[in-house]
mmCIF file of C-alpha atoms and ligand atoms in Angstrom:
data_model
loop_
_atom_site.group_PDB
_atom_site.id
_atom_site.type_symbol
_atom_site.label_atom_id
_atom_site.label_comp_id
_atom_site.label_asym_id
_atom_site.label_seq_id
_atom_site.Cartn_x
_atom_site.Cartn_y
_atom_site.Cartn_z
ATOM 1 C CA UNK A 22 0.000 0.000 0.000
ATOM 2 C CA UNK A 23 1.305 3.460 -0.900
ATOM 3 C CA UNK A 24 1.824 5.761 2.052
ATOM 4 C CA UNK A 25 1.662 8.999 0.105
ATOM 5 C CA UNK A 26 -0.467 11.530 1.989
ATOM 6 C CA UNK A 27 -2.869 13.935 0.264
ATOM 7 C CA UNK A 28 -5.192 14.859 3.089
ATOM 8 C CA UNK A 29 -4.355 16.764 6.257
ATOM 9 C CA UNK A 30 -6.646 16.912 9.271
ATOM 10 C CA UNK A 31 -6.577 19.924 11.613
ATOM 11 C CA UNK A 32 -8.497 19.375 14.844
ATOM 12 C CA UNK A 33 -9.479 22.876 15.961
ATOM 13 C CA UNK A 34 -12.493 22.103 18.131
ATOM 14 C CA UNK A 35 -10.779 22.063 21.541
ATOM 15 C CA UNK A 36 -11.853 24.507 24.235
ATOM 16 C CA UNK A 37 -8.470 26.222 24.537
ATOM 17 C CA UNK A 38 -9.005 26.927 28.224
ATOM 18 C CA UNK A 39 -5.374 27.896 28.809
ATOM 19 C CA UNK A 40 -5.883 30.992 26.666
ATOM 20 C CA UNK A 41 -9.089 32.238 28.232
ATOM 21 C CA UNK A 42 -10.416 34.896 28.070
ATOM 22 C CA UNK A 43 -9.014 35.381 24.524
ATOM 23 C CA UNK A 44 -10.343 31.975 23.443
ATOM 24 C CA UNK A 45 -13.863 32.846 24.546
ATOM 25 C CA UNK A 46 -14.378 34.114 21.001
ATOM 26 C CA UNK A 47 -11.083 33.451 19.175
ATOM 27 C CA UNK A 48 -10.053 29.835 18.621
ATOM 28 C CA UNK A 49 -6.546 29.136 19.931
ATOM 29 C CA UNK A 50 -5.465 28.228 16.394
ATOM 30 C CA UNK A 51 -6.281 31.778 15.239
ATOM 31 C CA UNK A 52 -3.807 33.370 17.684
ATOM 32 C CA UNK A 53 -1.099 35.064 15.620
ATOM 33 C CA UNK A 54 2.660 34.720 15.666
ATOM 34 C CA UNK A 55 3.714 38.051 14.093
ATOM 35 C CA UNK A 56 1.234 38.400 11.212
ATOM 36 C CA UNK A 57 -0.072 34.878 10.601
ATOM 37 C CA UNK A 58 -2.442 32.769 12.720
ATOM 38 C CA UNK A 59 -1.087 29.453 13.990
ATOM 39 C CA UNK A 60 -3.407 27.552 11.642
ATOM 40 C CA UNK A 61 -1.760 29.215 8.614
ATOM 41 C CA UNK A 62 1.695 27.950 9.610
ATOM 42 C CA UNK A 63 0.266 24.420 9.914
ATOM 43 C CA UNK A 64 -1.539 24.631 6.562
ATOM 44 C CA UNK A 65 1.641 25.889 4.863
ATOM 45 C CA UNK A 66 3.495 22.911 6.332
ATOM 46 C CA UNK A 67 0.853 20.481 5.011
ATOM 47 C CA UNK A 68 0.936 22.045 1.533
ATOM 48 C CA UNK A 69 4.726 21.740 1.487
ATOM 49 C CA UNK A 70 4.347 18.041 2.430
ATOM 50 C CA UNK A 71 2.191 17.476 -0.680
ATOM 51 C CA UNK A 72 -1.322 17.666 0.781
ATOM 52 C CA UNK A 73 -4.090 19.110 -1.407
ATOM 53 C CA UNK A 74 -7.082 18.644 0.896
ATOM 54 C CA UNK A 75 -7.231 20.407 4.255
ATOM 55 C CA UNK A 76 -9.854 18.994 6.600
ATOM 56 C CA UNK A 77 -10.706 21.280 9.512
ATOM 57 C CA UNK A 78 -12.542 19.728 12.433
ATOM 58 C CA UNK A 79 -14.319 22.665 14.030
ATOM 59 C CA UNK A 80 -17.218 23.302 16.377
ATOM 60 C CA UNK A 81 -20.198 25.570 15.986
ATOM 61 C CA UNK A 82 -18.489 28.441 17.817
ATOM 62 C CA UNK A 83 -15.409 28.513 15.625
ATOM 63 C CA UNK A 84 -16.555 30.282 12.484
ATOM 64 C CA UNK A 85 -13.416 32.355 12.290
ATOM 65 C CA UNK A 86 -11.300 29.463 10.958
ATOM 66 C CA UNK A 87 -13.771 28.953 8.085
ATOM 67 C CA UNK A 88 -14.032 32.728 7.530
ATOM 68 C CA UNK A 89 -10.256 32.998 7.412
ATOM 69 C CA UNK A 90 -9.937 30.473 4.573
ATOM 70 C CA UNK A 91 -12.935 31.905 2.715
ATOM 71 C CA UNK A 92 -12.663 34.515 -0.026
ATOM 72 C CA UNK A 93 -12.744 38.100 1.316
ATOM 73 C CA UNK A 94 -14.510 39.805 -1.628
ATOM 74 C CA UNK A 95 -14.830 43.340 -0.263
ATOM 75 C CA UNK A 96 -11.314 43.482 1.088
ATOM 76 C CA UNK A 97 -9.888 42.074 -2.153
ATOM 77 C CA UNK A 98 -11.776 44.657 -4.236
ATOM 78 C CA UNK A 99 -10.543 47.521 -2.064
ATOM 79 C CA UNK A 100 -6.930 46.376 -2.187
ATOM 80 C CA UNK A 101 -7.176 45.833 -5.946
ATOM 81 C CA UNK A 102 -8.544 49.353 -6.480
ATOM 82 C CA UNK A 103 -5.824 50.805 -4.271
ATOM 83 C CA UNK A 104 -3.183 48.893 -6.284
ATOM 84 C CA UNK A 105 -1.935 47.130 -3.147
ATOM 85 C CA UNK A 106 -0.905 43.978 -4.970
ATOM 86 C CA UNK A 107 1.437 42.683 -2.257
ATOM 87 C CA UNK A 108 -1.286 42.747 0.386
ATOM 88 C CA UNK A 109 -3.709 41.280 -2.108
ATOM 89 C CA UNK A 110 -1.551 38.255 -2.769
ATOM 90 C CA UNK A 111 -1.004 37.831 0.984
ATOM 91 C CA UNK A 112 -4.706 37.338 1.622
ATOM 92 C CA UNK A 113 -5.273 35.334 -1.579
ATOM 93 C CA UNK A 114 -2.418 32.958 -0.846
ATOM 94 C CA UNK A 115 -3.820 31.650 2.437
ATOM 95 C CA UNK A 116 -4.624 28.572 0.324
ATOM 96 C CA UNK A 117 -2.864 27.861 -2.994
ATOM 97 C CA UNK A 118 -5.244 27.560 -5.998
ATOM 98 C CA UNK A 119 -5.352 23.757 -6.228
ATOM 99 C CA UNK A 120 -5.784 23.163 -2.508
ATOM 100 C CA UNK A 121 -9.306 22.727 -1.126
ATOM 101 C CA UNK A 122 -10.618 23.243 2.391
ATOM 102 C CA UNK A 123 -13.276 20.970 3.872
ATOM 103 C CA UNK A 124 -14.976 21.634 7.211
ATOM 104 C CA UNK A 125 -16.481 18.997 9.442
ATOM 105 C CA UNK A 126 -18.116 19.609 12.792
ATOM 106 C CA UNK A 127 -17.309 17.955 16.090
ATOM 107 C CA UNK A 128 -20.578 18.491 17.927
ATOM 108 C CA UNK A 129 -19.036 17.984 21.378
ATOM 109 C CA UNK A 130 -15.400 18.316 22.486
ATOM 110 C CA UNK A 131 -15.033 14.625 23.366
ATOM 111 C CA UNK A 132 -11.276 14.550 22.828
ATOM 112 C CA UNK A 133 -8.604 14.599 20.127
ATOM 113 C CA UNK A 134 -9.295 10.973 19.123
ATOM 114 C CA UNK A 135 -12.957 11.774 18.606
ATOM 115 C CA UNK A 136 -12.065 14.900 16.591
ATOM 116 C CA UNK A 137 -9.886 12.808 14.235
ATOM 117 C CA UNK A 138 -12.691 10.249 13.874
ATOM 118 C CA UNK A 139 -15.020 13.058 12.724
ATOM 119 C CA UNK A 140 -12.766 13.470 9.651
ATOM 120 C CA UNK A 141 -13.273 9.848 8.549
ATOM 121 C CA UNK A 142 -15.966 10.523 5.893
ATOM 122 C CA UNK A 143 -13.623 12.960 4.129
ATOM 123 C CA UNK A 144 -10.379 10.994 4.554
ATOM 124 C CA UNK A 145 -11.788 7.594 3.562
ATOM 125 C CA UNK A 146 -9.441 4.707 3.032
ATOM 126 C CA UNK A 147 -6.046 6.352 2.598
ATOM 127 C CA UNK A 148 -3.155 7.423 4.824
ATOM 128 C CA UNK A 149 -3.457 10.972 6.097
ATOM 129 C CA UNK A 150 -1.772 13.582 8.250
ATOM 130 C CA UNK A 151 -2.933 15.119 11.520
ATOM 131 C CA UNK A 152 -1.488 18.490 12.539
ATOM 132 C CA UNK A 153 -2.109 20.216 15.852
ATOM 133 C CA UNK A 154 -1.605 23.835 14.929
ATOM 134 C CA UNK A 155 -0.736 24.906 18.462
ATOM 135 C CA UNK A 156 2.476 22.892 18.122
ATOM 136 C CA UNK A 157 4.374 25.299 15.882
ATOM 137 C CA UNK A 158 7.523 23.778 14.399
ATOM 138 C CA UNK A 159 10.187 26.134 13.156
ATOM 139 C CA UNK A 160 12.913 24.871 10.840
ATOM 140 C CA UNK A 161 15.204 26.443 8.281
ATOM 141 C CA UNK A 162 15.088 23.311 6.103
ATOM 142 C CA UNK A 163 12.064 21.202 5.105
ATOM 143 C CA UNK A 164 9.078 21.382 7.459
ATOM 144 C CA UNK A 165 8.463 18.622 9.989
ATOM 145 C CA UNK A 166 5.511 17.126 8.094
ATOM 146 C CA UNK A 167 7.478 17.020 4.830
ATOM 147 C CA UNK A 168 10.239 15.121 6.637
ATOM 148 C CA UNK A 169 7.644 12.705 8.036
ATOM 149 C CA UNK A 170 5.782 12.275 4.723
ATOM 150 C CA UNK A 171 9.037 11.293 3.001
ATOM 151 C CA UNK A 172 9.811 8.766 5.741
ATOM 152 C CA UNK A 173 6.262 7.335 5.690
ATOM 153 C CA UNK A 174 6.487 6.801 1.930
ATOM 154 C CA UNK A 175 9.960 5.282 2.073
ATOM 155 C CA UNK A 176 9.105 2.927 4.946
ATOM 156 C CA UNK A 177 5.403 2.364 4.046
ATOM 157 C CA UNK A 178 4.537 3.041 7.634
ATOM 158 C CA UNK A 179 2.648 5.346 9.962
ATOM 159 C CA UNK A 180 4.963 7.953 11.497
ATOM 160 C CA UNK A 181 4.575 10.022 14.666
ATOM 161 C CA UNK A 182 6.731 13.031 15.536
ATOM 162 C CA UNK A 183 8.545 12.691 18.858
ATOM 163 C CA UNK A 184 10.959 14.757 20.901
ATOM 164 C CA UNK A 185 12.870 14.334 24.163
ATOM 165 C CA UNK A 186 11.343 16.163 27.111
ATOM 166 C CA UNK A 187 12.571 16.507 30.704
ATOM 167 C CA UNK A 188 11.473 13.510 32.845
ATOM 168 C CA UNK A 189 9.395 15.674 35.159
ATOM 169 C CA UNK A 190 7.197 16.739 32.217
ATOM 170 C CA UNK A 191 6.045 13.308 30.982
ATOM 171 C CA UNK A 192 2.637 13.901 32.611
ATOM 172 C CA UNK A 193 1.874 16.557 29.986
ATOM 173 C CA UNK A 194 2.432 14.355 26.913
ATOM 174 C CA UNK A 195 1.798 11.072 25.170
ATOM 175 C CA UNK A 196 4.999 9.103 25.840
ATOM 176 C CA UNK A 197 6.404 6.297 23.651
ATOM 177 C CA UNK A 198 8.757 3.358 24.109
ATOM 178 C CA UNK A 199 10.698 2.437 20.968
ATOM 179 C CA UNK A 200 13.185 -0.032 19.554
ATOM 180 C CA UNK A 201 16.631 1.410 18.982
ATOM 181 C CA UNK A 202 16.711 4.496 16.782
ATOM 182 C CA UNK A 203 18.666 4.646 13.539
ATOM 183 C CA UNK A 204 18.661 7.609 11.186
ATOM 184 C CA UNK A 205 16.318 9.600 13.497
ATOM 185 C CA UNK A 206 13.556 6.973 13.685
ATOM 186 C CA UNK A 207 12.653 3.866 15.623
ATOM 187 C CA UNK A 208 9.689 1.483 15.791
ATOM 188 C CA UNK A 209 7.254 2.349 18.568
ATOM 189 C CA UNK A 210 6.544 -0.566 20.920
ATOM 190 C CA UNK A 211 4.288 1.183 23.426
ATOM 191 C CA UNK A 212 2.501 4.495 23.877
ATOM 192 C CA UNK A 213 0.796 5.927 26.983
ATOM 193 C CA UNK A 214 -1.078 9.180 27.544
ATOM 194 C CA UNK A 215 0.282 11.519 30.214
ATOM 195 C CA UNK A 216 2.126 9.012 32.444
ATOM 196 C CA UNK A 217 3.645 10.180 35.729
ATOM 197 C CA UNK A 218 7.478 10.364 35.552
ATOM 198 C CA UNK A 219 7.996 7.232 37.686
ATOM 199 C CA UNK A 220 5.904 5.020 35.372
ATOM 200 C CA UNK A 221 6.707 6.677 32.017
ATOM 201 C CA UNK A 222 8.311 4.185 29.580
ATOM 202 C CA UNK A 223 10.816 6.871 28.447
ATOM 203 C CA UNK A 224 11.056 10.635 28.120
ATOM 204 C CA UNK A 225 10.259 10.577 24.399
ATOM 205 C CA UNK A 226 7.105 12.648 23.906
ATOM 206 C CA UNK A 227 4.607 12.751 21.061
ATOM 207 C CA UNK A 228 4.385 16.116 19.311
ATOM 208 C CA UNK A 229 1.380 17.294 17.260
ATOM 209 C CA UNK A 230 2.281 15.807 13.874
ATOM 210 C CA UNK A 231 1.118 12.376 12.734
ATOM 211 C CA UNK A 232 1.050 10.404 9.486
ATOM 212 C CA UNK A 233 -1.509 7.671 10.064
ATOM 213 C CA UNK A 234 -2.925 4.674 8.267
ATOM 214 C CA UNK A 235 -6.724 4.787 7.833
ATOM 215 C CA UNK A 236 -6.818 1.640 9.960
ATOM 216 C CA UNK A 237 -6.828 4.028 12.897
ATOM 217 C CA UNK A 238 -10.518 4.828 12.232
ATOM 218 C CA UNK A 239 -12.115 1.489 13.250
ATOM 219 C CA UNK A 240 -9.809 1.489 16.262
ATOM 220 C CA UNK A 241 -10.951 4.982 17.221
ATOM 221 C CA UNK A 242 -14.547 3.841 16.938
ATOM 222 C CA UNK A 243 -13.861 1.241 19.603
ATOM 223 C CA UNK A 244 -11.850 3.550 21.865
ATOM 224 C CA UNK A 245 -13.470 4.397 25.176
ATOM 225 C CA UNK A 246 -12.844 7.639 27.072
ATOM 226 C CA UNK A 247 -9.392 7.491 28.688
ATOM 227 C CA UNK A 248 -7.145 10.046 30.415
ATOM 228 C CA UNK A 249 -9.083 13.193 31.374
ATOM 229 C CA UNK A 250 -12.382 11.533 30.368
ATOM 230 C CA UNK A 251 -11.555 12.189 26.675
ATOM 231 C CA UNK A 252 -11.388 9.827 23.693
ATOM 232 C CA UNK A 253 -7.637 9.803 23.227
ATOM 233 C CA UNK A 254 -5.848 9.414 19.897
ATOM 234 C CA UNK A 255 -3.009 7.865 21.916
ATOM 235 C CA UNK A 256 -5.211 4.924 22.989
ATOM 236 C CA UNK A 257 -6.182 4.141 19.375
ATOM 237 C CA UNK A 258 -2.506 4.337 18.363
ATOM 238 C CA UNK A 259 -1.728 1.846 21.154
ATOM 239 C CA UNK A 260 -4.235 -0.517 19.489
ATOM 240 C CA UNK A 261 -2.739 0.195 16.032
ATOM 241 C CA UNK A 262 0.679 -0.914 17.315
ATOM 242 C CA UNK A 263 -0.742 -4.425 17.757
ATOM 243 C CA UNK A 264 -1.526 -4.748 14.049
ATOM 244 C CA UNK A 265 0.863 -2.379 12.277
ATOM 245 C CA UNK A 266 4.309 -0.865 12.360
ATOM 246 C CA UNK A 267 4.348 2.729 13.637
ATOM 247 C CA UNK A 268 7.560 4.742 13.628
ATOM 248 C CA UNK A 269 8.596 7.451 16.058
ATOM 249 C CA UNK A 270 10.552 10.181 14.257
ATOM 250 C CA UNK A 271 12.824 12.760 15.870
ATOM 251 C CA UNK A 272 12.154 15.637 13.456
ATOM 252 C CA UNK A 273 14.572 18.396 12.626
ATOM 253 C CA UNK A 274 13.316 21.741 13.870
ATOM 254 C CA UNK A 275 12.277 23.469 17.018
ATOM 255 C CA UNK A 276 8.813 22.970 18.443
ATOM 256 C CA UNK A 277 6.976 25.720 20.280
ATOM 257 C CA UNK A 278 4.013 24.725 22.436
ATOM 258 C CA UNK A 279 1.795 27.644 21.485
ATOM 259 C CA UNK A 280 -1.040 26.152 23.534
ATOM 260 C CA UNK A 281 0.874 27.531 26.535
ATOM 261 C CA UNK A 282 1.618 31.171 27.313
ATOM 262 C CA UNK A 283 5.391 30.815 27.398
ATOM 263 C CA UNK A 284 5.419 28.772 24.176
ATOM 264 C CA UNK A 285 3.593 31.527 22.307
ATOM 265 C CA UNK A 286 5.974 34.145 23.719
ATOM 266 C CA UNK A 287 9.034 32.074 22.704
ATOM 267 C CA UNK A 288 7.657 31.484 19.217
ATOM 268 C CA UNK A 289 6.987 35.177 18.746
ATOM 269 C CA UNK A 290 10.567 36.016 19.766
ATOM 270 C CA UNK A 291 12.006 33.329 17.465
ATOM 271 C CA UNK A 292 9.967 34.411 14.429
ATOM 272 C CA UNK A 293 10.736 38.083 15.113
ATOM 273 C CA UNK A 294 14.472 37.338 15.246
ATOM 274 C CA UNK A 295 14.096 35.504 11.947
ATOM 275 C CA UNK A 296 12.107 38.284 10.277
ATOM 276 C CA UNK A 297 13.824 40.561 7.790
ATOM 277 C CA UNK A 298 12.393 43.842 9.135
ATOM 278 C CA UNK A 299 11.787 42.906 12.761
ATOM 279 C CA UNK A 300 15.060 41.206 13.686
ATOM 280 C CA UNK A 301 16.954 44.449 14.402
ATOM 281 C CA UNK A 302 14.283 46.283 16.433
ATOM 282 C CA UNK A 303 13.298 43.092 18.295
ATOM 283 C CA UNK A 304 16.895 42.397 19.312
ATOM 284 C CA UNK A 305 17.408 46.047 20.357
ATOM 285 C CA UNK A 306 14.254 45.994 22.475
ATOM 286 C CA UNK A 307 15.214 42.729 24.179
ATOM 287 C CA UNK A 308 18.706 43.960 25.020
ATOM 288 C CA UNK A 309 17.244 47.169 26.417
ATOM 289 C CA UNK A 310 14.545 45.333 28.431
ATOM 290 C CA UNK A 311 17.109 42.900 29.843
ATOM 291 C CA UNK A 312 19.478 45.684 30.877
ATOM 292 C CA UNK A 313 16.773 47.432 32.952
HETATM 293 P P1 LIG B 28 -5.582 20.283 23.826
HETATM 294 O O1 LIG B 28 -5.244 19.113 24.653
HETATM 295 O O2 LIG B 28 -4.523 21.308 23.621
HETATM 296 O O3 LIG B 28 -6.904 20.920 24.426
HETATM 297 O O4 LIG B 28 -6.049 19.723 22.408
HETATM 298 P P2 LIG B 28 -7.594 22.300 24.165
HETATM 299 O O5 LIG B 28 -8.983 22.161 24.657
HETATM 300 O O6 LIG B 28 -7.496 22.746 22.738
HETATM 301 O O7 LIG B 28 -6.759 23.369 25.017
HETATM 302 P P3 LIG B 28 -6.654 23.601 26.608
HETATM 303 O O8 LIG B 28 -5.803 22.503 27.141
HETATM 304 O O9 LIG B 28 -8.057 23.606 27.169
HETATM 305 O O10 LIG B 28 -6.014 24.961 26.721
HETATM 306 C C1 LIG B 28 -5.120 19.297 21.426
HETATM 307 C C2 LIG B 28 -5.681 19.548 20.061
HETATM 308 O O11 LIG B 28 -6.860 18.793 19.842
HETATM 309 C C3 LIG B 28 -7.946 19.614 19.484
HETATM 310 C C4 LIG B 28 -7.574 21.014 19.973
HETATM 311 O O12 LIG B 28 -8.209 22.006 19.207
HETATM 312 C C5 LIG B 28 -6.068 21.009 19.829
HETATM 313 O O13 LIG B 28 -5.673 21.323 18.496
HETATM 314 N N1 LIG B 28 -9.168 19.059 20.103
HETATM 315 C C6 LIG B 28 -9.146 18.651 21.397
HETATM 316 C C7 LIG B 28 -10.314 18.931 19.363
HETATM 317 O O14 LIG B 28 -10.370 19.312 18.172
HETATM 318 N N2 LIG B 28 -11.424 18.379 19.935
HETATM 319 C C8 LIG B 28 -11.431 17.958 21.228
HETATM 320 O O15 LIG B 28 -12.478 17.443 21.678
HETATM 321 C C9 LIG B 28 -10.254 18.104 21.974
#
């Protein structure tokens, strides 16, 4: 079976409680780093990895994600009249011409696993990607999903992004045990959601990028609520391990947890320091602030 991915699923139906009150009306994935919302970085990464169908799993309160990827007629007309072609292409390029956006609703926030299952009618019977936009991955070379898509195709296998985290933080992540790594990847032998440090099988944590076989869907259907009372993607992956090979991949790049306050601050600093016009003023401000 070919493991080439064409469809990318973006679960954006979570409650985003860590960013209240902002997330009372703005979905977490619409929070900006400099001038782009987090969801745009994730979509760009999926396009680069070869995906042409973006499946957004939203809820009835999150119209702004759909509005963002919709055509903005009035604004486009105004910019066109004013001859502002650079700004015009910025808002037109949120999705390249041959890429389509599909929206499915998760009626209740029953967990990440449930959100992924909601995408089943659109994904069908082919391997697909899942991207959690609040995990922003910065890299000078190919994006994390492109790296994973290449590996999935080469190895005909599901691939999950992993990174080392400090032992005392295992309770915040899905944690994997693997066979020995070679060339940045290793076969996953076990996966557990949010284990306490003393029972964690390792300190290798799952990050929000997955390339998954569609066999995950029937497994998700049979997954009961787990950690935190939610239907966990991790539990369905644990079941997938019993029938299929799943690789853990240490991606190249730096991940920012933009679902947390400090992660969003760090990402903003990193992208500012990498920005043609902002790098100088940002550096000057930081030096000044630190000297006070
Ligand atoms: P999180 O665990 O970060 O939860 O979800 P959250 O509700 O978004 O945020 P906090 O913890 O309350 O601040 C991980 C990803 O899964 C999606 C979220 O949108 C996020 O991208 N998700 C989670 C859903 O789409 N549906 C759910 O039922 C749960």
